[in-house]
Coordinates of C-alpha atoms in Angstrom, one line a residue:
M426 CA 0.0 0.0 0.0
V427 CA 2.8 2.4 0.9
F428 CA 4.6 1.6 -2.3
A429 CA 1.5 2.2 -4.4
I430 CA 0.7 5.6 -2.9
L431 CA 4.3 6.8 -3.2
Y432 CA 4.2 5.5 -6.8
L433 CA 1.3 7.8 -7.6
S434 CA 3.2 10.7 -6.0
I435 CA 6.4 10.2 -8.0
F436 CA 4.9 9.2 -11.3
P437 CA 1.8 11.4 -11.8
W438 CA 1.6 11.3 -15.6
F439 CA -0.7 8.3 -15.9
S440 CA -3.7 9.3 -17.9
S441 CA -6.1 6.8 -16.3
I442 CA -6.3 4.1 -13.6
D443 CA -6.1 1.4 -16.3
S444 CA -2.5 2.6 -17.3
L445 CA -1.2 1.9 -13.8
P446 CA 1.2 -1.0 -13.2
E447 CA -0.3 -4.3 -12.1
Q448 CA 1.4 -4.1 -8.7
V449 CA -0.2 -0.7 -8.0
K450 CA -3.6 -2.0 -9.1
D451 CA -3.3 -5.0 -6.8
T452 CA -2.4 -2.9 -3.7
I453 CA -4.8 0.0 -4.3
I454 CA -7.6 -0.9 -6.7
E455 CA -8.5 -4.4 -5.4
P456 CA -9.1 -3.1 -1.8
I457 CA -11.1 -0.3 -3.2
K458 CA -13.3 -2.7 -5.2
N459 CA -13.9 -4.7 -2.1
Q460 CA -14.8 -1.6 -0.1
E461 CA -17.1 -0.5 -3.0
E462 CA -19.0 -3.7 -2.8
I463 CA -19.5 -3.4 1.0
L464 CA -20.6 0.2 0.7
S465 CA -23.0 -0.6 -2.1
K466 CA -24.7 -3.2 0.1
V467 CA -24.9 -0.7 3.0
D468 CA -26.4 1.9 0.5
Q469 CA -29.0 -0.6 -0.6
Y470 CA -29.9 -1.5 3.0
T471 CA -30.6 2.2 3.8
H472 CA -33.4 2.2 1.2
K473 CA -35.3 -0.5 2.9
S474 CA -38.4 0.2 5.0
N475 CA -37.4 -1.2 8.4
I476 CA -36.6 1.1 11.3
L477 CA -32.8 0.6 11.3
S478 CA -32.6 1.4 7.6
R479 CA -34.5 4.6 8.2
I480 CA -32.2 5.6 11.0
L481 CA -29.1 4.9 8.9
S482 CA -30.5 6.8 5.9
G483 CA -30.9 9.9 8.2
F484 CA -27.2 9.9 8.9
L485 CA -25.4 8.3 5.9
T486 CA -25.2 9.8 2.4
F487 CA -23.5 8.0 -0.4
E488 CA -22.0 10.0 -3.3
K489 CA -23.7 9.6 -6.6
K490 CA -21.6 8.3 -9.4
E491 CA -20.4 11.2 -11.5
I492 CA -21.1 11.0 -15.2
N493 CA -18.7 13.7 -16.0
S494 CA -15.7 13.2 -13.7
N495 CA -14.2 16.6 -14.6
N496 CA -17.3 18.7 -14.6
L497 CA -15.6 21.6 -13.0
S498 CA -12.2 21.4 -14.7
Q499 CA -13.8 21.3 -18.2
E500 CA -14.8 24.9 -17.7
K501 CA -11.2 25.8 -18.1
F502 CA -10.6 29.5 -17.1
T503 CA -13.5 30.7 -14.9
F504 CA -14.4 33.5 -17.3
Q505 CA -14.6 31.4 -20.4
P506 CA -18.2 30.0 -20.0
Y507 CA -19.4 33.6 -20.2
E508 CA -17.5 34.6 -23.4
D509 CA -20.6 33.9 -25.6
F510 CA -22.4 36.8 -23.8
K511 CA -19.7 39.4 -24.0
D512 CA -21.0 43.0 -24.5
K513 CA -24.6 41.9 -24.1
L514 CA -26.6 44.4 -22.1
I515 CA -27.3 43.4 -18.5
S516 CA -31.0 44.2 -18.1
K517 CA -31.7 42.4 -14.9
I518 CA -29.8 40.9 -11.9
S519 CA -31.6 38.3 -9.8
I520 CA -30.2 36.7 -6.7
Q521 CA -31.3 33.4 -5.1
V522 CA -29.9 32.5 -1.7
I523 CA -30.3 28.8 -0.6
S524 CA -29.8 27.2 2.7
P525 CA -26.6 25.4 3.9
F526 CA -27.8 21.8 4.1
G527 CA -29.2 19.3 1.6
V528 CA -29.1 21.5 -1.5
N529 CA -26.5 22.8 -4.0
V530 CA -26.1 25.6 -6.5
L531 CA -26.4 23.3 -9.5
E532 CA -30.0 22.3 -8.3
P533 CA -31.1 25.5 -6.5
D534 CA -34.8 24.6 -6.5
S535 CA -34.3 21.2 -4.8
S536 CA -35.0 20.8 -1.0
A537 CA -33.4 18.9 1.9
K538 CA -34.6 15.4 2.3
K539 CA -33.1 14.3 5.7
W540 CA -34.6 15.5 9.0
V541 CA -31.2 16.7 10.3
Q542 CA -30.7 18.9 7.2
K543 CA -34.2 20.3 7.5
A544 CA -33.7 21.1 11.2
G545 CA -30.4 23.0 10.4
N546 CA -32.0 25.0 7.6
F547 CA -35.0 25.9 9.8
F548 CA -32.8 27.6 12.4
H549 CA -30.5 29.3 9.8
I550 CA -31.0 32.9 8.7
N551 CA -30.1 33.3 5.0
T552 CA -27.8 36.1 3.8
Q553 CA -29.7 39.2 2.8
K554 CA -29.8 39.6 -1.0
I555 CA -28.7 43.2 -0.8
I556 CA -25.4 42.1 0.9
I557 CA -24.7 39.9 -2.2
K558 CA -25.7 42.6 -4.6
N559 CA -23.4 45.1 -3.0
I560 CA -20.3 43.0 -3.5
L561 CA -20.8 42.4 -7.2
L562 CA -18.2 43.8 -9.7
F563 CA -20.9 44.4 -12.4
H564 CA -24.2 46.3 -12.4
E565 CA -27.5 46.5 -14.3
N566 CA -27.6 48.5 -17.6
E567 CA -24.0 48.0 -18.4
K568 CA -22.3 45.7 -21.0
L569 CA -21.4 42.2 -19.8
N570 CA -17.7 41.6 -19.1
P571 CA -16.9 37.9 -18.7
L572 CA -14.1 38.7 -16.3
S573 CA -16.4 40.8 -14.1
I574 CA -18.8 37.9 -13.9
S575 CA -16.2 35.3 -13.0
E576 CA -14.4 37.5 -10.5
S577 CA -17.7 38.3 -8.8
E578 CA -18.5 34.6 -8.5
R579 CA -15.1 33.9 -7.1
Y580 CA -15.1 36.8 -4.6
I581 CA -18.6 35.8 -3.3
R582 CA -17.2 32.3 -2.7
Q583 CA -14.2 33.6 -0.8
T584 CA -16.3 35.4 1.8
E585 CA -16.5 34.0 5.3
Y586 CA -20.2 33.2 5.1
I587 CA -20.8 31.6 1.7
Y588 CA -20.3 28.0 0.9
D589 CA -20.6 28.2 -2.9
T590 CA -22.0 30.3 -5.7
K591 CA -22.9 29.9 -9.4
I592 CA -23.8 32.6 -11.9
Y593 CA -26.2 31.8 -14.8
I594 CA -26.7 34.0 -17.9
K595 CA -30.1 33.9 -19.6
P596 CA -30.9 35.7 -22.9
I597 CA -34.0 38.0 -22.8
G598 CA -36.2 38.4 -25.8
L599 CA -36.0 37.2 -29.4
S600 CA -33.2 39.5 -30.3
Q601 CA -31.0 38.2 -27.5
D602 CA -29.2 41.6 -27.2
S603 CA -29.8 41.7 -23.5
V604 CA -29.5 39.2 -20.7
E605 CA -30.6 38.4 -17.2
V606 CA -27.9 37.4 -14.7
L607 CA -29.0 34.9 -12.0
I608 CA -26.7 34.5 -9.0
V609 CA -27.3 31.4 -6.9
V610 CA -25.6 31.6 -3.5
Q611 CA -25.4 28.8 -0.9
D612 CA -24.8 29.9 2.7
L613 CA -22.5 28.4 5.3
W614 CA -23.8 27.7 8.8
T615 CA -21.9 30.4 10.6
I616 CA -23.0 30.3 14.2
G617 CA -20.8 28.3 16.6
A618 CA -19.9 27.8 20.2
E619 CA -16.5 26.8 21.5
I620 CA -16.2 24.8 24.7
G621 CA -12.9 23.4 25.7
M622 CA -11.1 22.0 28.7
N623 CA -7.5 22.6 29.8
N624 CA -5.2 20.9 27.2
N625 CA -2.6 20.2 29.9
F626 CA -5.0 18.4 32.2
E627 CA -3.4 15.0 31.8
E628 CA 0.1 16.3 32.1
L629 CA -0.8 18.4 35.2
T630 CA -2.3 15.3 37.0
K631 CA 0.8 13.3 36.3
A632 CA 3.1 16.0 37.5
L633 CA 1.1 16.4 40.7
G634 CA 0.9 12.6 41.3
L635 CA -2.9 12.8 41.3
T636 CA -5.4 10.3 40.1
P637 CA -8.9 11.1 38.7
T638 CA -10.4 10.3 42.1
N639 CA -8.5 12.9 44.1
I640 CA -8.2 15.7 41.7
P641 CA -9.6 19.0 43.1
V642 CA -12.7 20.0 41.2
S643 CA -12.5 23.4 39.5
L644 CA -13.8 25.0 36.3
N645 CA -10.8 25.2 34.0
G646 CA -11.3 25.7 30.2
N647 CA -12.7 28.2 27.7
L648 CA -16.1 29.2 26.4
G649 CA -16.7 31.0 23.1
L650 CA -19.4 32.2 20.7
I651 CA -19.0 33.2 17.1
D652 CA -21.3 34.3 14.2
N653 CA -19.7 35.2 10.9
N654 CA -23.0 36.3 9.3
F655 CA -25.0 38.0 12.0
L656 CA -28.7 38.2 11.0
G657 CA -27.6 37.6 7.4
L658 CA -25.8 40.9 7.2
G659 CA -22.3 39.6 6.6
T660 CA -21.1 41.0 9.9
K661 CA -18.8 38.9 12.1
F662 CA -18.6 38.9 15.9
R663 CA -16.6 36.6 18.2
V664 CA -16.0 36.4 21.9
N665 CA -14.0 33.8 23.8
A666 CA -13.3 33.6 27.5
K667 CA -11.0 31.5 29.6
L668 CA -12.8 30.0 32.6
N669 CA -10.4 29.5 35.5
P670 CA -11.4 31.5 38.6
S671 CA -8.5 30.1 40.6
D672 CA -6.0 31.8 38.2
P673 CA -4.6 35.1 39.6
I674 CA -4.7 36.5 36.1
Y675 CA -8.4 35.7 35.6
P676 CA -10.3 36.9 33.7
N677 CA -8.8 36.1 30.3
W678 CA -10.8 36.8 27.1
D679 CA -10.8 38.2 23.6
G680 CA -13.4 39.6 21.2
E681 CA -13.7 40.8 17.7
L682 CA -16.2 42.7 15.5
K683 CA -15.8 42.7 11.7
I684 CA -17.9 44.6 9.2
N685 CA -17.4 43.7 5.5
N686 CA -17.8 46.0 2.5
I687 CA -18.4 49.3 4.4
Y688 CA -20.7 51.5 2.4
K689 CA -20.1 49.4 -0.8
T690 CA -16.4 50.4 -0.9
F691 CA -15.0 46.9 -0.4
F692 CA -13.3 48.2 2.8
Q693 CA -13.3 45.8 5.7
G694 CA -13.4 47.2 9.3
R695 CA -12.3 45.2 12.3
I696 CA -12.0 46.1 16.0
Y697 CA -10.6 43.6 18.5
Y698 CA -9.6 43.2 22.1
I699 CA -7.3 40.5 23.5
T700 CA -6.3 40.0 27.1
Q701 CA -4.2 36.9 27.9
P702 CA -1.7 36.1 30.7
Y703 CA 0.8 38.9 30.6
V704 CA -0.5 40.2 27.3
Q705 CA -3.1 42.9 26.4
N706 CA -3.8 43.9 22.8
Y707 CA -6.5 46.0 21.2
G708 CA -6.9 47.9 18.0
L709 CA -8.7 48.9 14.8
V710 CA -8.0 47.8 11.2
I711 CA -9.7 49.3 8.1
E712 CA -8.4 47.8 4.8
R713 CA -9.3 47.3 1.2
D714 CA -7.1 44.7 -0.7
F715 CA -6.2 43.9 -4.3
F716 CA -8.5 40.9 -4.1
S717 CA -9.1 41.0 -7.9
P718 CA -7.3 42.3 -11.0
L719 CA -10.3 44.5 -11.5
I720 CA -9.5 46.4 -8.3
H721 CA -7.2 49.3 -9.2
W722 CA -6.5 50.9 -5.8
A723 CA -6.2 49.6 -2.3
G724 CA -5.1 50.8 1.1
G725 CA -5.5 50.4 4.8
L726 CA -5.1 51.9 8.3
T727 CA -4.1 50.1 11.5
L728 CA -4.2 51.4 15.1
N729 CA -2.9 49.1 17.7
R730 CA -1.8 49.1 21.4
V731 CA 0.1 46.2 22.9
Q732 CA 1.2 45.6 26.5
D733 CA 3.5 42.6 26.9
D734 CA 4.9 41.5 30.2
R735 CA 7.6 39.2 28.7
R736 CA 10.3 37.3 30.6
V737 CA 13.8 38.8 30.1
V738 CA 16.3 36.0 30.0
Q739 CA 19.3 38.3 29.9
L740 CA 18.7 39.2 33.5
M741 CA 19.8 36.8 36.2
P742 CA 17.5 35.6 37.6
S743 CA 15.1 36.2 34.7
I744 CA 12.2 38.5 35.5
R745 CA 9.1 39.8 33.7
Q746 CA 9.5 43.2 32.2
N747 CA 6.7 45.3 30.8
I748 CA 6.8 46.3 27.1
T749 CA 4.1 48.6 25.9
F750 CA 4.0 50.2 22.5
L751 CA 1.6 52.0 20.2
Q752 CA 1.4 51.2 16.5
Q753 CA 0.1 53.3 13.7
D754 CA 0.2 51.8 10.2
V755 CA -1.0 53.2 6.9
W756 CA -0.6 52.0 3.3
I757 CA -1.9 52.7 -0.2
G758 CA -1.5 51.0 -3.5
L759 CA -2.4 51.7 -7.2
G760 CA -2.7 49.1 -9.9
T761 CA -2.8 49.7 -13.7
N762 CA -2.1 48.0 -17.0
F763 CA -1.3 51.3 -18.7
K764 CA -4.3 50.9 -21.0
K765 CA -7.4 53.0 -21.3
D766 CA -9.8 50.1 -20.5
N767 CA -8.7 48.2 -17.4
K768 CA -11.8 46.0 -17.3
F769 CA -10.7 43.3 -19.7
N770 CA -7.1 42.6 -18.6
E771 CA -5.7 40.4 -15.7
N772 CA -2.3 42.1 -16.0
Q773 CA -1.5 44.7 -13.3
F774 CA 1.5 46.8 -12.5
I775 CA 1.1 47.7 -8.8
F776 CA 2.8 50.5 -7.0
S777 CA 2.4 50.7 -3.2
A778 CA 3.9 52.2 -0.1
S779 CA 3.5 51.7 3.6
A780 CA 4.5 53.6 6.8
Q781 CA 4.5 52.1 10.2
N782 CA 5.3 54.0 13.4
L783 CA 6.1 52.1 16.6
F784 CA 6.4 54.2 19.8
F785 CA 7.4 52.3 23.0
T786 CA 6.2 53.7 26.3
S787 CA 7.9 50.9 28.2
K788 CA 11.1 49.2 27.0
L789 CA 13.4 46.3 27.8
P790 CA 16.2 47.2 30.2
L791 CA 18.8 45.4 28.2
D792 CA 18.0 45.7 24.5
T793 CA 21.0 44.5 22.6
F794 CA 19.2 44.0 19.4
L795 CA 17.1 47.3 19.6
I796 CA 13.8 45.4 19.6
T797 CA 12.2 48.2 21.6
Q798 CA 13.7 51.3 19.9
N799 CA 11.2 53.8 18.7
R800 CA 11.1 53.7 14.9
L801 CA 9.4 54.7 11.7
T802 CA 9.5 52.0 9.0
I803 CA 8.8 52.8 5.4
F804 CA 8.4 50.2 2.6
G805 CA 7.7 50.5 -1.1
S806 CA 6.8 48.0 -3.7
L807 CA 7.1 47.9 -7.5
G808 CA 5.4 44.8 -8.8
Y809 CA 3.7 43.0 -11.6
S810 CA 0.8 40.6 -11.2
F811 CA -1.0 38.3 -13.6
R812 CA -3.5 35.9 -12.3
R813 CA -6.3 33.6 -13.6
F814 CA -8.3 31.0 -11.9
F815 CA -9.7 27.5 -12.5
K816 CA -12.6 25.9 -10.6
D817 CA -11.9 22.4 -9.3
N818 CA -12.3 20.4 -6.1
Y819 CA -10.5 18.0 -3.8
F820 CA -7.4 20.0 -3.7
F821 CA -7.3 21.3 -0.1
G822 CA -10.9 20.7 0.7
L823 CA -13.1 17.7 0.9
G824 CA -15.4 18.4 -2.0
R825 CA -16.4 22.1 -2.1
T826 CA -15.6 24.2 -5.1
E827 CA -12.1 25.7 -4.9
D828 CA -10.6 28.5 -7.0
I829 CA -7.2 27.4 -8.3
P830 CA -4.8 30.3 -9.1
V831 CA -2.3 30.4 -11.9
G832 CA -0.1 33.3 -13.0
T833 CA 3.0 35.3 -12.3
V834 CA 4.0 37.7 -9.6
I835 CA 7.2 39.8 -9.5
A836 CA 7.9 42.4 -6.8
F837 CA 10.8 44.6 -5.7
V838 CA 10.5 45.8 -2.1
P839 CA 12.9 48.5 -0.8
G840 CA 12.5 49.9 2.7
Y841 CA 14.1 52.0 5.4
V842 CA 13.9 51.9 9.2
F843 CA 14.4 55.4 10.8
G844 CA 15.4 54.2 14.3
E845 CA 15.8 56.1 17.5
V846 CA 19.3 54.6 17.9
K847 CA 20.1 52.9 14.6
N848 CA 18.8 53.2 11.0
R849 CA 18.4 50.1 8.9
P850 CA 17.9 50.0 5.1
Y851 CA 16.0 47.0 3.7
L852 CA 15.9 45.4 0.3
G853 CA 13.8 42.5 -0.9
F854 CA 12.3 40.8 -4.0
K855 CA 10.0 37.9 -4.8
I856 CA 9.1 35.9 -7.9
G857 CA 6.3 33.4 -8.3
K858 CA 4.9 31.3 -11.2
A859 CA 2.2 28.6 -11.4
W860 CA 0.8 26.4 -14.2
Y861 CA -2.2 24.1 -14.2
N862 CA -2.7 21.3 -16.7
F863 CA -5.8 19.1 -16.3
S864 CA -4.0 15.9 -17.4
K865 CA -0.7 16.5 -15.5
G866 CA -1.6 18.6 -12.4
Y867 CA -0.6 21.8 -10.7
F868 CA 2.9 23.3 -10.7
S869 CA 4.0 26.3 -8.6
G870 CA 7.4 27.8 -7.7
S871 CA 8.5 30.9 -5.8
L872 CA 11.7 32.6 -4.8
Q873 CA 11.9 35.4 -2.3
S874 CA 14.7 37.2 -0.5
G875 CA 15.0 40.1 1.9
S876 CA 17.6 41.6 4.1
F877 CA 18.1 44.5 6.5
F878 CA 21.5 46.3 6.6
Q879 CA 23.2 48.0 9.6
D880 CA 26.6 49.6 9.7
N881 CA 27.1 48.6 6.1
K882 CA 26.7 45.0 7.0
V883 CA 23.9 42.5 6.5
F884 CA 21.9 42.5 9.7
N885 CA 19.1 39.9 9.1
Y886 CA 18.5 38.1 5.9
L887 CA 16.2 35.5 4.3
V888 CA 16.3 33.5 1.1
S889 CA 13.4 31.1 0.5
L890 CA 12.8 28.8 -2.5
D891 CA 9.6 26.6 -2.8
F892 CA 8.2 24.2 -5.4
I893 CA 4.8 22.6 -5.1
Y894 CA 3.4 19.9 -7.3
I895 CA -0.1 18.5 -7.1
T896 CA -1.3 15.6 -9.2
K897 CA -4.5 15.4 -11.2
L898 CA -7.4 13.9 -9.4
Y899 CA -7.5 10.1 -9.9
R900 CA -11.0 8.5 -9.8
F901 CA -12.1 5.0 -9.3
H902 CA -15.9 4.8 -9.2
N903 CA -16.6 7.4 -6.4
W904 CA -13.2 7.1 -4.7
K905 CA -10.9 10.0 -5.4
I906 CA -7.1 10.1 -5.0
R907 CA -4.8 13.2 -5.2
S908 CA -1.1 13.5 -4.2
F909 CA 1.1 16.4 -3.2
A910 CA 4.8 17.2 -3.2
W911 CA 6.4 20.3 -1.6
L912 CA 10.1 21.0 -1.8
K913 CA 11.3 24.0 0.1
F914 CA 14.7 25.6 0.9
A915 CA 15.3 28.4 3.3
S916 CA 18.4 30.2 4.5
G917 CA 18.4 33.0 7.0
E918 CA 20.1 34.8 9.9
D919 CA 18.4 36.7 12.7
L920 CA 20.4 37.9 15.6
T921 CA 17.5 37.8 18.0
F922 CA 17.5 34.0 17.5
N923 CA 21.3 33.7 17.8
N924 CA 21.5 33.5 14.0
R925 CA 19.4 30.4 14.0
P926 CA 15.9 31.4 13.1
L927 CA 14.8 28.2 11.3
D928 CA 13.3 25.0 12.7
I929 CA 11.8 21.8 11.1
N930 CA 8.7 21.6 13.3
N931 CA 5.3 20.8 11.8
F932 CA 4.5 23.3 9.0
N933 CA 8.2 24.2 8.6
G934 CA 9.4 20.6 8.0
I935 CA 8.0 17.5 9.6
R936 CA 4.4 17.0 10.7
G937 CA 4.1 16.1 14.4
F938 CA 7.7 17.1 15.0
N939 CA 8.4 19.3 18.0
S940 CA 12.1 19.8 18.7
S941 CA 14.2 22.6 20.1
L942 CA 16.7 22.2 17.2
R943 CA 17.3 25.4 15.2
G944 CA 19.6 26.4 12.4
S945 CA 20.2 28.9 9.6
K946 CA 19.7 26.6 6.6
R947 CA 16.8 24.2 6.0
I948 CA 15.7 21.8 3.2
A949 CA 12.4 20.0 3.5
L950 CA 10.5 17.6 1.3
N951 CA 6.8 16.8 2.1
L952 CA 4.9 14.1 0.3
E953 CA 1.2 13.4 0.9
T954 CA -1.5 11.3 -0.7
N955 CA -5.2 11.8 0.1
I956 CA -7.9 9.1 -0.5
H957 CA -11.4 10.6 -0.4
L958 CA -14.1 8.2 0.8
P959 CA -17.4 8.0 -1.3
F960 CA -19.8 8.8 1.6
N961 CA -20.5 11.3 4.3
L962 CA -21.9 11.0 7.8
L963 CA -24.2 13.9 8.8
G964 CA -22.4 16.0 6.2
F965 CA -19.0 15.1 7.5
R966 CA -16.7 14.0 4.7
F967 CA -13.6 11.8 5.2
A968 CA -10.2 11.4 3.6
G969 CA -7.5 8.9 4.4
V970 CA -4.0 10.5 4.5
L971 CA -0.6 9.0 4.0
F972 CA 2.5 11.3 4.4
A973 CA 6.3 11.1 4.3
D974 CA 8.4 14.1 5.4
F975 CA 12.1 14.6 5.1
A976 CA 14.1 17.6 6.5
W977 CA 17.7 18.7 7.0
L978 CA 18.8 21.5 9.3
G979 CA 22.2 23.1 9.4
D980 CA 24.3 26.2 10.2
S981 CA 25.7 28.7 7.8
N982 CA 28.9 26.7 7.3
F983 CA 26.9 23.5 6.6
S984 CA 27.9 22.0 9.9
N985 CA 26.0 20.8 12.9
Y986 CA 22.7 19.0 12.6
N987 CA 23.7 17.7 9.2
Q988 CA 21.4 14.7 9.8
L989 CA 18.4 13.8 7.7
F990 CA 15.3 13.8 9.8
Q991 CA 12.3 11.8 8.7
G992 CA 8.7 11.4 9.5
Y993 CA 6.2 8.9 8.2
G994 CA 2.5 8.7 9.1
I995 CA -1.1 7.8 8.3
G996 CA -4.2 9.7 9.3
L997 CA -7.9 10.4 8.8
R998 CA -9.1 13.9 7.7
I999 CA -12.6 15.0 8.7
R1000 CA -14.7 18.0 8.1
N1001 CA -18.3 19.2 7.4
E1002 CA -17.6 22.0 5.0
H1003 CA -21.1 23.5 5.3
I1004 CA -20.4 24.5 8.9
L1005 CA -17.9 27.3 9.2
F1006 CA -16.8 27.0 12.8
L1007 CA -15.8 23.3 12.4
P1008 CA -12.2 23.4 11.1
L1009 CA -10.5 20.8 8.9
W1010 CA -9.4 18.3 11.5
Q1011 CA -7.0 15.3 11.3
I1012 CA -6.0 12.6 13.6
Q1013 CA -2.7 10.9 12.7
F1014 CA -0.1 8.4 13.7
G1015 CA 3.5 9.5 13.1
W1016 CA 6.7 7.6 13.2
Y1017 CA 10.1 9.4 13.5
P1018 CA 13.1 7.1 13.0
E1019 CA 15.6 9.8 13.8
V1020 CA 15.1 10.9 17.4
A1021 CA 15.8 14.6 18.2
P1022 CA 15.6 16.5 21.5
G1023 CA 11.9 16.8 22.4
V1024 CA 10.7 14.3 19.9
I1025 CA 9.4 10.8 20.7
P1026 CA 9.8 8.0 18.1
S1027 CA 6.1 7.6 17.5
S1028 CA 3.0 9.6 18.5
I1029 CA -0.7 9.9 17.9
S1030 CA -1.8 13.5 17.5
E1031 CA -4.7 15.7 16.2
H1032 CA -4.2 19.0 14.5
N1033 CA -5.5 21.4 11.9
P1034 CA -4.0 20.1 8.6
E1035 CA -4.1 23.2 6.5
Y1036 CA -0.6 22.5 5.3
Y1037 CA -0.2 23.4 1.7
K1038 CA -1.1 26.8 0.5
F1039 CA -1.6 28.5 -2.9
N1040 CA 0.2 31.6 -4.0
N1041 CA -2.7 33.9 -5.1
F1042 CA -0.3 36.0 -7.2
G1043 CA -1.6 39.2 -5.9
L1044 CA 0.2 42.0 -4.2
S1045 CA -0.9 43.8 -1.1
R1046 CA 0.7 45.9 1.7
P1047 CA 4.5 46.1 1.2
N1048 CA 6.4 44.5 4.1
Q1049 CA 9.4 42.5 4.9
F1050 CA 9.4 38.8 4.0
N1051 CA 8.9 36.2 6.8
Y1052 CA 10.7 33.0 7.4
Q1053 CA 7.5 31.0 6.8
Y1054 CA 6.1 30.6 3.3

């Protein structure tokens, strides 16, 4: 089985399941056939009239066999289905909002059949139609632009309260010079509660030598409430509180209010307050981004206050020292393709600038690296962006429609830090490119580098190189298989980390790895194969996961830690994608043959597996590049 999955990862150019070697068929296809027969019998049983069958039918849903296995991919670029209606007059815009459960945008007039779905839809408040209309990139009584239609559909789908959307074009009248645009939108379930207990409960009882029978009873956990679409208005609020009255730092809570598309300007406003042990943070953010090539200006404002009682390890014994600072941040950007009509072109040259002022009212007593010096930081960006999108599924999700970006991005980012004690110039650049071929898969590569300078020397620097390859979706009946490969290299120095800013833990190298090892150079290769199961339980979809991770960590002179670290594992990925507050969740077993400090040879863990990420090939607020991709 392991050989077969890795075979698919390494040799992805097979055009069909039939072209696979016999050894792979025997280890993958035959077990799937056996499971298919079992599931078929279970499906047949759920259609019987006895009580147990009716109970099972209320929870289990089997995927229908797809007649067109590439129904999304065959649309090619997202704007191409609308090319036949280019320059037609938009006489009418209609909007239909459907409930989260038991229906879909391809059959908007259908209704939920299971009692669980009907109950969820009954308590759901649909998004108001005016909210959808206000975020469209086209209007009535103007000529139809295919790019405006496809970008509107994509932007609606990217909002935090929409599951999927589909735009239909209907000719009006015999002359067919005008059209009606029908927008079908399916909501997400956006209301959720968070209830959790202390994650260190087991470790705490072991450390104290207690057993469950003599542990003191106390309320120790967290309670939260979130709604990303309050009353269907697209407004988000969230509040979360830590419940531990015996803690001397109690209470401990955070809250957020976010308003989308303020006065139809595409600006988002967010206010937040966070108070945690030894940390207090509150502020205001107002921002409009280059979320589409049709957006030709963007900008933002951030006001923030942070109070941090951090432990100062330079002092013996180490003590907590208050650090308090005020942050004001503003940026603006302009995008153009230097043509009179910007509506029909995905190319953009983007010019942007940002200014950030940090004023510390409380500082570290020993600040060797000038972390708490008052400073004004200015960044500029000269960039080029070209991006298009495909619609597909089973990339990072478990079946919902995903917008797959391809394109090119190039950016040159100069900057300067006007410091209270020291000035530091900055210079950075990034290049990214991606292709998508339906028969071969998705290819993406990026290179970025950035460095501060101080006293005519390199102060901190970063060089990062990444390549991502994702295979086509292999299908066998209703089973679906897709493989991923991610090769990444990073080299950097940061004096605040003793010139060793890089690690190989989790996202940075090996999943489930948690070591104190650090270095200045890192190479990592991540391989993963997902097998999507052909049924769902109460809307929860499942995917089996097999992964193999390899990482190397070293110093600038290619010495120390020149050992290849490895991680192998298998897991199960679970999510109901119609419910917003339930994240993608994975339980996995990992085996690590090369033991490092803080790492046990094998472990069972659960985590949020949003591991691979797309480059959306857009440009936003200019800033320094980080050590993580």
